[in-house]
Short mmCIF file of C-alpha atoms in Angstrom, two decimals:
data_model
loop_
_atom_site.label_atom_id
_atom_site.label_comp_id
_atom_site.label_asym_id
_atom_site.label_seq_id
_atom_site.Cartn_x
_atom_site.Cartn_y
_atom_site.Cartn_z
CA MET A 16 0.17 -0.02 -0.33
CA ASP A 17 1.36 3.58 -0.87
CA PHE A 18 1.02 5.60 2.19
CA ASN A 19 1.70 8.81 0.15
CA LEU A 20 -1.29 11.09 -0.62
CA THR A 21 -1.33 12.60 -4.07
CA GLU A 22 -0.77 15.99 -5.00
CA GLU A 23 -4.53 16.61 -5.48
CA GLN A 24 -5.70 14.59 -1.87
CA ARG A 25 -2.65 17.33 -0.39
CA LEU A 26 -4.43 20.21 -1.87
CA VAL A 27 -7.78 19.25 -1.00
CA ARG A 28 -7.06 18.28 2.66
CA ASP A 29 -5.02 21.53 3.22
CA ALA A 30 -8.02 23.47 1.76
CA ALA A 31 -10.06 21.84 4.12
CA ARG A 32 -8.04 22.70 6.84
CA ASP A 33 -7.58 25.91 6.33
CA PHE A 34 -11.38 26.31 5.67
CA ALA A 35 -12.40 24.73 9.07
CA ALA A 36 -9.72 26.74 10.94
CA ARG A 37 -11.14 30.21 9.41
CA GLU A 38 -14.83 29.38 8.98
CA ILE A 39 -15.70 26.79 11.58
CA ALA A 40 -13.37 26.28 14.42
CA PRO A 41 -13.75 29.88 15.77
CA LYS A 42 -17.75 29.08 15.96
CA ALA A 43 -17.53 25.59 17.31
CA ALA A 44 -18.04 26.03 20.92
CA GLU A 45 -20.95 28.75 20.22
CA ILE A 46 -22.90 25.99 17.76
CA ASP A 47 -22.59 23.48 20.54
CA LYS A 48 -23.55 25.79 23.57
CA SER A 49 -26.44 27.12 21.78
CA SER A 50 -27.28 23.88 19.69
CA ARG A 51 -27.63 26.03 16.42
CA TRP A 52 -27.56 24.89 13.14
CA PRO A 53 -24.70 25.73 11.24
CA GLY A 54 -26.48 26.88 7.98
CA GLU A 55 -23.75 29.19 6.80
CA VAL A 56 -21.12 26.71 7.32
CA ILE A 57 -23.08 24.25 5.33
CA ALA A 58 -23.63 26.90 2.42
CA LYS A 59 -19.83 27.50 2.53
CA MET A 60 -19.03 23.68 2.59
CA ALA A 61 -21.37 23.17 -0.51
CA GLU A 62 -19.59 26.01 -2.23
CA LEU A 63 -16.15 24.00 -1.58
CA GLY A 64 -17.69 20.72 -3.25
CA PHE A 65 -17.63 19.11 0.23
CA LEU A 66 -21.26 17.94 0.19
CA GLY A 67 -20.99 15.61 -3.11
CA MET A 68 -17.29 14.68 -2.99
CA ALA A 69 -17.28 11.41 -4.47
CA ILE A 70 -20.09 11.96 -6.94
CA PRO A 71 -18.92 12.64 -10.63
CA GLN A 72 -19.41 15.97 -11.83
CA GLU A 73 -21.83 15.58 -14.22
CA TYR A 74 -24.33 14.63 -11.21
CA GLY A 75 -22.82 17.74 -9.47
CA GLY A 76 -20.17 16.20 -7.22
CA ALA A 77 -16.75 17.25 -6.96
CA GLY A 78 -15.47 13.87 -8.72
CA LEU A 79 -12.89 12.94 -5.72
CA ASP A 80 -12.12 10.07 -4.40
CA THR A 81 -13.14 8.37 -0.99
CA LEU A 82 -9.66 8.69 0.44
CA SER A 83 -10.06 12.57 -0.29
CA TYR A 84 -13.68 12.51 1.15
CA SER A 85 -12.06 10.97 4.36
CA LEU A 86 -9.33 13.44 4.42
CA VAL A 87 -11.99 16.22 4.13
CA MET A 88 -14.25 14.61 6.55
CA GLU A 89 -11.43 14.22 9.52
CA GLU A 90 -10.53 18.04 8.96
CA ILE A 91 -14.06 19.49 9.34
CA SER A 92 -14.40 17.21 12.20
CA ALA A 93 -11.57 18.25 14.09
CA ALA A 94 -12.99 21.61 13.97
CA CYS A 95 -16.61 20.79 14.77
CA ALA A 96 -17.78 17.14 14.62
CA SER A 97 -21.53 18.40 14.26
CA CYS A 98 -20.52 19.78 10.66
CA GLY A 99 -18.42 16.70 10.20
CA VAL A 100 -21.47 14.63 10.60
CA ILE A 101 -24.01 16.47 8.59
CA MET A 102 -21.35 16.44 5.90
CA SER A 103 -21.16 12.67 6.33
CA VAL A 104 -24.79 12.01 5.99
CA ASN A 105 -25.23 13.90 2.67
CA ASN A 106 -22.27 12.24 1.27
CA SER A 107 -22.25 8.94 2.59
CA LEU A 108 -25.82 7.93 3.15
CA PHE A 109 -27.97 9.82 0.76
CA CYS A 110 -25.69 10.71 -2.47
CA ASP A 111 -23.82 7.55 -2.44
CA PRO A 112 -26.76 5.29 -2.74
CA ILE A 113 -28.84 7.34 -5.22
CA TYR A 114 -25.71 7.42 -7.32
CA LYS A 115 -25.50 3.62 -7.00
CA TYR A 116 -28.75 2.54 -7.40
CA GLY A 117 -30.67 5.26 -8.80
CA THR A 118 -32.51 5.66 -12.00
CA PRO A 119 -31.46 8.67 -14.47
CA SER A 120 -34.22 10.17 -13.36
CA GLN A 121 -33.73 9.96 -9.82
CA LYS A 122 -30.24 10.98 -10.34
CA LYS A 123 -31.29 14.14 -11.87
CA GLU A 124 -34.16 14.84 -9.28
CA PHE A 125 -32.34 14.10 -6.18
CA LEU A 126 -28.70 13.50 -6.70
CA VAL A 127 -27.56 16.43 -8.70
CA PRO A 128 -28.87 19.01 -5.99
CA ALA A 129 -28.14 17.34 -2.94
CA ALA A 130 -24.34 16.70 -4.32
CA GLN A 131 -24.31 20.69 -5.47
CA GLY A 132 -25.80 21.13 -1.93
CA LYS A 133 -28.69 22.85 -2.64
CA ASN A 134 -30.83 20.44 -1.36
CA LEU A 135 -30.05 18.51 1.79
CA GLY A 136 -30.35 14.56 2.30
CA CYS A 137 -31.01 12.11 4.78
CA PHE A 138 -31.51 8.37 5.91
CA GLY A 139 -34.24 6.42 7.68
CA LEU A 140 -33.65 3.16 8.82
CA THR A 141 -33.86 3.29 12.56
CA GLU A 142 -36.75 3.07 14.28
CA PRO A 143 -37.85 3.31 17.98
CA MET A 144 -37.70 -0.46 18.52
CA SER A 145 -35.82 -1.47 15.41
CA GLY A 146 -31.92 -0.46 15.00
CA SER A 147 -29.56 -2.96 13.81
CA ASP A 148 -32.19 -5.92 13.88
CA ALA A 149 -34.11 -4.96 10.47
CA GLN A 150 -36.20 -8.22 10.80
CA THR A 151 -38.53 -6.35 13.49
CA MET A 152 -39.02 -3.11 11.31
CA ALA A 153 -42.28 -1.95 11.77
CA THR A 154 -42.45 0.84 8.83
CA ASN A 155 -44.41 -0.70 6.08
CA ALA A 156 -45.16 0.36 2.64
CA GLU A 157 -48.59 -1.39 0.90
CA LYS A 158 -48.86 -1.52 -2.98
CA VAL A 159 -51.60 0.22 -3.86
CA SER A 160 -52.76 1.90 -7.57
CA GLY A 161 -50.14 3.78 -8.64
CA GLY A 162 -47.80 3.43 -6.33
CA TRP A 163 -47.17 2.89 -2.37
CA VAL A 164 -48.63 4.00 0.79
CA LEU A 165 -45.84 4.15 3.73
CA ASN A 166 -46.89 3.81 7.61
CA GLY A 167 -44.50 3.88 10.54
CA ALA A 168 -41.76 5.94 11.99
CA LYS A 169 -37.78 6.27 11.99
CA ASN A 170 -36.03 8.04 14.75
CA TRP A 171 -32.76 9.71 15.05
CA ILE A 172 -32.54 10.88 11.48
CA THR A 173 -29.41 13.13 11.25
CA ASN A 174 -30.24 16.28 9.06
CA GLY A 175 -34.13 15.31 9.67
CA PRO A 176 -35.17 18.49 10.43
CA HIS A 177 -33.79 20.23 7.69
CA ALA A 178 -33.48 17.46 4.79
CA ASP A 179 -35.23 18.02 1.74
CA PHE A 180 -35.27 14.38 0.84
CA ILE A 181 -35.53 11.29 2.87
CA LEU A 182 -34.21 7.54 1.72
CA VAL A 183 -36.59 5.71 3.80
CA PHE A 184 -36.68 1.87 4.57
CA ALA A 185 -39.74 -0.06 4.78
CA VAL A 186 -41.13 -3.61 4.92
CA THR A 187 -42.76 -4.62 1.62
CA ASP A 188 -43.43 -8.06 2.09
CA ARG A 189 -43.68 -10.44 5.17
CA SER A 190 -44.84 -13.80 3.46
CA GLY A 191 -41.18 -15.46 3.65
CA PRO A 192 -39.32 -16.80 6.51
CA LYS A 193 -37.87 -13.25 6.47
CA VAL A 194 -39.08 -9.86 6.16
CA ARG A 195 -38.10 -8.15 2.54
CA HIS A 196 -37.66 -4.39 2.39
CA THR A 197 -37.44 -1.63 -0.16
CA ALA A 198 -35.90 1.58 -0.19
CA PHE A 199 -37.77 4.56 -1.33
CA VAL A 200 -37.07 8.06 -1.71
CA VAL A 201 -39.46 10.54 -0.50
CA PRO A 202 -39.48 14.46 -0.74
CA LYS A 203 -40.23 16.78 2.27
CA GLY A 204 -43.92 18.18 1.91
CA THR A 205 -44.68 14.83 0.55
CA PRO A 206 -48.43 14.45 2.34
CA GLY A 207 -48.24 12.27 5.35
CA TYR A 208 -44.49 12.89 5.91
CA THR A 209 -44.17 14.87 9.26
CA GLN A 210 -41.35 15.62 11.81
CA ALA A 211 -41.02 15.90 15.52
CA SER A 212 -38.94 18.58 17.26
CA PRO A 213 -35.35 17.76 17.29
CA ASP A 214 -33.87 15.55 19.54
CA HIS A 215 -32.08 16.71 22.91
CA LYS A 216 -28.61 14.91 22.92
CA LEU A 217 -25.52 14.35 24.78
CA GLY A 218 -23.16 15.79 22.04
CA ILE A 219 -22.97 17.10 18.34
CA HIS A 220 -26.00 19.75 19.44
CA GLY A 221 -25.32 21.35 15.95
CA ALA A 222 -26.18 18.17 13.81
CA HIS A 223 -30.15 18.17 14.58
CA SER A 224 -31.73 14.94 14.27
CA CYS A 225 -35.43 13.89 14.75
CA THR A 226 -38.30 11.35 14.75
CA VAL A 227 -40.08 11.36 11.07
CA PHE A 228 -43.47 10.01 10.98
CA PHE A 229 -45.08 8.53 7.87
CA GLU A 230 -49.00 8.14 8.20
CA ASN A 231 -50.75 6.91 4.88
CA CYS A 232 -48.14 8.70 2.79
CA LYS A 233 -48.24 7.91 -0.69
CA VAL A 234 -45.64 7.63 -2.98
CA PRO A 235 -45.18 6.92 -6.87
CA ASP A 236 -43.42 3.60 -8.22
CA SER A 237 -40.78 5.82 -9.32
CA ALA A 238 -40.13 6.49 -5.79
CA ILE A 239 -38.26 3.09 -5.43
CA LEU A 240 -34.66 2.88 -5.00
CA GLY A 241 -33.14 -0.27 -6.52
CA LYS A 242 -35.61 -2.96 -7.02
CA ALA A 243 -38.60 -3.79 -4.84
CA GLY A 244 -37.73 -6.22 -2.21
CA GLU A 245 -33.92 -5.60 -2.03
CA GLY A 246 -33.85 -2.51 0.31
CA PHE A 247 -31.91 -4.53 2.88
CA LYS A 248 -29.07 -4.81 0.36
CA VAL A 249 -29.33 -1.27 -0.54
CA ALA A 250 -28.85 -0.12 3.46
CA MET A 251 -26.04 -2.55 4.24
CA ALA A 252 -23.76 -1.34 0.93
CA THR A 253 -24.75 2.23 1.85
CA LEU A 254 -23.75 1.43 5.38
CA ASP A 255 -20.48 -0.28 4.63
CA GLY A 256 -19.41 3.16 3.06
CA GLY A 257 -20.92 5.03 5.78
CA ARG A 258 -18.64 3.45 8.24
CA ILE A 259 -15.59 5.12 6.43
CA GLY A 260 -17.51 8.76 6.93
CA ILE A 261 -17.64 8.06 10.55
CA ALA A 262 -14.20 6.52 11.20
CA SER A 263 -13.15 9.97 9.82
CA GLN A 264 -14.93 11.96 12.05
CA ALA A 265 -14.21 10.10 15.11
CA LEU A 266 -10.50 10.79 13.74
CA GLY A 267 -11.08 14.36 13.30
CA ILE A 268 -12.70 14.45 16.85
CA ALA A 269 -9.54 12.34 18.35
CA ARG A 270 -7.12 14.68 16.50
CA ALA A 271 -8.54 17.61 18.01
CA ALA A 272 -8.42 16.01 21.50
CA PHE A 273 -4.56 14.96 20.99
CA ASP A 274 -3.56 18.34 19.74
CA ALA A 275 -5.11 20.45 22.41
CA SER A 276 -3.56 18.17 25.13
CA VAL A 277 -0.13 18.18 23.35
CA ALA A 278 -0.63 22.28 23.41
CA TYR A 279 -1.72 22.04 27.14
CA ALA A 280 1.11 19.82 28.56
CA LYS A 281 3.42 22.21 27.22
CA GLU A 282 2.43 25.25 28.52
CA ARG A 283 1.02 23.87 31.96
CA LYS A 284 3.41 23.89 34.61
CA SER A 285 3.14 21.52 37.82
CA PHE A 286 6.52 21.08 40.44
CA GLY A 287 8.01 24.02 38.65
CA VAL A 288 8.33 22.25 35.06
CA PRO A 289 5.67 21.94 32.28
CA ILE A 290 3.68 18.53 32.73
CA ALA A 291 4.95 17.74 29.38
CA GLN A 292 7.87 16.63 31.25
CA HIS A 293 6.34 14.15 33.64
CA GLN A 294 6.58 10.41 32.39
CA ALA A 295 2.96 9.78 33.11
CA ILE A 296 1.81 12.55 30.63
CA GLN A 297 4.48 11.18 28.21
CA PHE A 298 3.08 7.81 28.11
CA MET A 299 -0.56 9.01 27.81
CA LEU A 300 0.47 11.21 25.13
CA SER A 301 2.27 8.39 23.25
CA ASP A 302 -0.62 5.94 23.75
CA MET A 303 -2.92 8.83 21.94
CA ALA A 304 -0.56 9.17 19.17
CA VAL A 305 -0.03 5.77 18.42
CA GLU A 306 -3.93 4.94 18.55
CA LEU A 307 -4.56 7.69 16.17
CA ASP A 308 -2.27 6.44 13.92
CA ALA A 309 -3.29 2.82 13.60
CA ALA A 310 -6.78 4.57 13.33
CA ARG A 311 -6.06 6.67 10.31
CA LEU A 312 -4.20 3.57 8.71
CA LEU A 313 -7.33 1.54 8.99
CA THR A 314 -9.54 4.41 7.53
CA TRP A 315 -7.55 5.07 4.94
CA ARG A 316 -7.14 1.16 3.92
CA ALA A 317 -10.98 1.26 3.86
CA ALA A 318 -11.23 4.16 1.97
CA THR A 319 -9.03 2.88 -0.66
CA MET A 320 -10.66 -0.29 -0.93
CA LYS A 321 -13.63 1.36 -1.81
CA ASP A 322 -12.24 3.20 -4.14
CA SER A 323 -10.81 -0.03 -6.08
CA GLY A 324 -14.34 -1.38 -6.05
CA THR A 325 -13.17 -4.31 -3.55
CA ARG A 326 -15.41 -5.65 -0.96
CA HIS A 327 -14.67 -3.90 2.12
CA SER A 328 -17.64 -4.57 4.47
CA MET A 329 -15.08 -5.99 7.09
CA GLN A 330 -12.43 -3.45 6.58
CA SER A 331 -14.94 -0.60 7.02
CA ALA A 332 -16.49 -2.21 9.94
CA GLU A 333 -12.42 -2.60 11.59
CA ALA A 334 -11.89 1.05 10.62
CA LYS A 335 -15.50 2.49 12.43
CA LEU A 336 -14.74 0.42 15.37
CA PHE A 337 -11.20 1.00 16.00
CA ALA A 338 -11.55 4.97 15.25
CA SER A 339 -14.96 5.52 17.27
CA GLU A 340 -13.45 3.68 20.29
CA THR A 341 -9.92 5.30 20.03
CA ALA A 342 -11.65 9.06 19.76
CA THR A 343 -13.54 7.69 23.23
CA ARG A 344 -10.23 6.82 24.72
CA VAL A 345 -8.17 9.83 23.31
CA ALA A 346 -10.65 12.04 24.42
CA HIS A 347 -10.75 10.44 27.76
CA LYS A 348 -7.15 10.76 28.21
CA ALA A 349 -7.29 14.57 27.27
CA ILE A 350 -9.41 15.43 29.76
CA GLN A 351 -7.33 13.76 32.48
CA ILE A 352 -4.47 15.72 31.26
CA HIS A 353 -5.84 18.90 31.41
CA GLY A 354 -7.21 18.17 34.95
CA GLY A 355 -10.00 20.37 36.61
CA TYR A 356 -9.66 22.15 33.35
CA GLY A 357 -10.90 19.49 31.27
CA TYR A 358 -14.00 19.26 32.88
CA SER A 359 -14.78 23.17 32.51
CA GLN A 360 -16.44 24.31 29.17
CA GLU A 361 -14.18 26.93 28.79
CA PHE A 362 -11.79 24.27 27.19
CA PRO A 363 -12.62 22.30 23.98
CA VAL A 364 -12.09 18.62 25.40
CA GLU A 365 -15.02 18.38 27.10
CA ARG A 366 -16.81 18.86 24.06
CA ASN A 367 -14.57 16.39 22.06
CA TYR A 368 -15.81 13.71 24.75
CA ARG A 369 -19.28 14.66 24.53
CA ASP A 370 -19.38 14.32 20.56
CA ALA A 371 -16.73 10.86 20.59
CA ARG A 372 -18.99 8.77 22.26
CA ILE A 373 -21.73 8.80 19.70
CA THR A 374 -19.39 7.69 17.12
CA GLU A 375 -19.35 4.32 18.80
CA ILE A 376 -23.05 4.03 18.51
CA TYR A 377 -24.62 5.48 15.09
CA GLU A 378 -24.47 3.71 11.47
CA GLY A 379 -23.60 0.53 13.38
CA THR A 380 -22.68 -0.17 17.41
CA SER A 381 -19.08 -1.31 18.09
CA GLU A 382 -21.06 -4.59 18.86
CA ILE A 383 -22.68 -4.76 15.62
CA GLN A 384 -19.13 -3.96 14.15
CA ARG A 385 -17.75 -7.04 15.69
CA ILE A 386 -20.42 -9.14 14.60
CA VAL A 387 -19.63 -7.80 11.09
CA ILE A 388 -15.85 -8.75 11.47
CA ALA A 389 -16.65 -11.83 12.73
CA ALA A 390 -18.67 -13.11 10.13
CA SER A 391 -16.40 -12.19 7.66
CA LEU A 392 -13.96 -14.12 9.43
CA LEU A 393 -16.02 -17.31 10.10
CA LYS A 394 -17.11 -17.64 6.51
#
């Protein structure tokens, strides 16, 4: 594996790093404290092509590779994890499946404006009583003349309160030993499609999520993404790519906490010397650095495999598992290094700690990642 980035990848990363430092980092604490949707940041990310990075230019995207997307996700998330996950959902969970499975008309109607950042997409799989266990999904779609009628609810839908389209999964056949799902693209404003108020969460306060309801929501046959009855395949393939985005988000959060810890350790003094000179602090920083590098390499491997068209379910799960748990461990050590100040909102590491925790849960919990990895190992 070539560990050197191409000139284009370096330029994209550096542009994202500069943008994040100038336009996002100064606002991150305020966005978190006020739980404000960062609309002006999203608009600027759209201008830079960050909302459809791996989508070909003919469909409104930037036409870059998955590794470039991972690099940018890390930079944006290091500045503000909320902005990072908003970007990740639109790229990985909406644009990517529409590009892979969409018809020409669906790409024109849904993909182009989403990749350009003129519209925003979201992904509706999780339900109040159904997460990783898709067989217990309650949302259903009944075939009627001229289309389908959806009934049910999806929760924890990131971007939900602001999205223009939702990619939603519903059961369309319960006759066999296993239920069969179908994916539908539903525009906001479709009668019967409503939303609850935004959720109140531990972290990523600027990335609003909500419960979405479907009550006798009728959509045409043309709303089906892929084929009827093959929605589970669409969902799983989408999540394989989405986990690269979340691994990259976790990397950004962890790197921000690590960088803050290194800087603080050089400045804070105890017993007459900077705490960076104490072996206990040095050991923590060393462990943080090693885990960060390992997580980044796992993530880059999954990204390059996706770019090459190689199956990467196990590698994406490994990257997501290790990077997310690394983010929590690194943020935990960052607070310890900062001491009492780490527990204060005056310093960013407490936000990093809260933001890191969700990366072990959404787009497949750590336990689900271990199941995916084990299934690949034991074939």
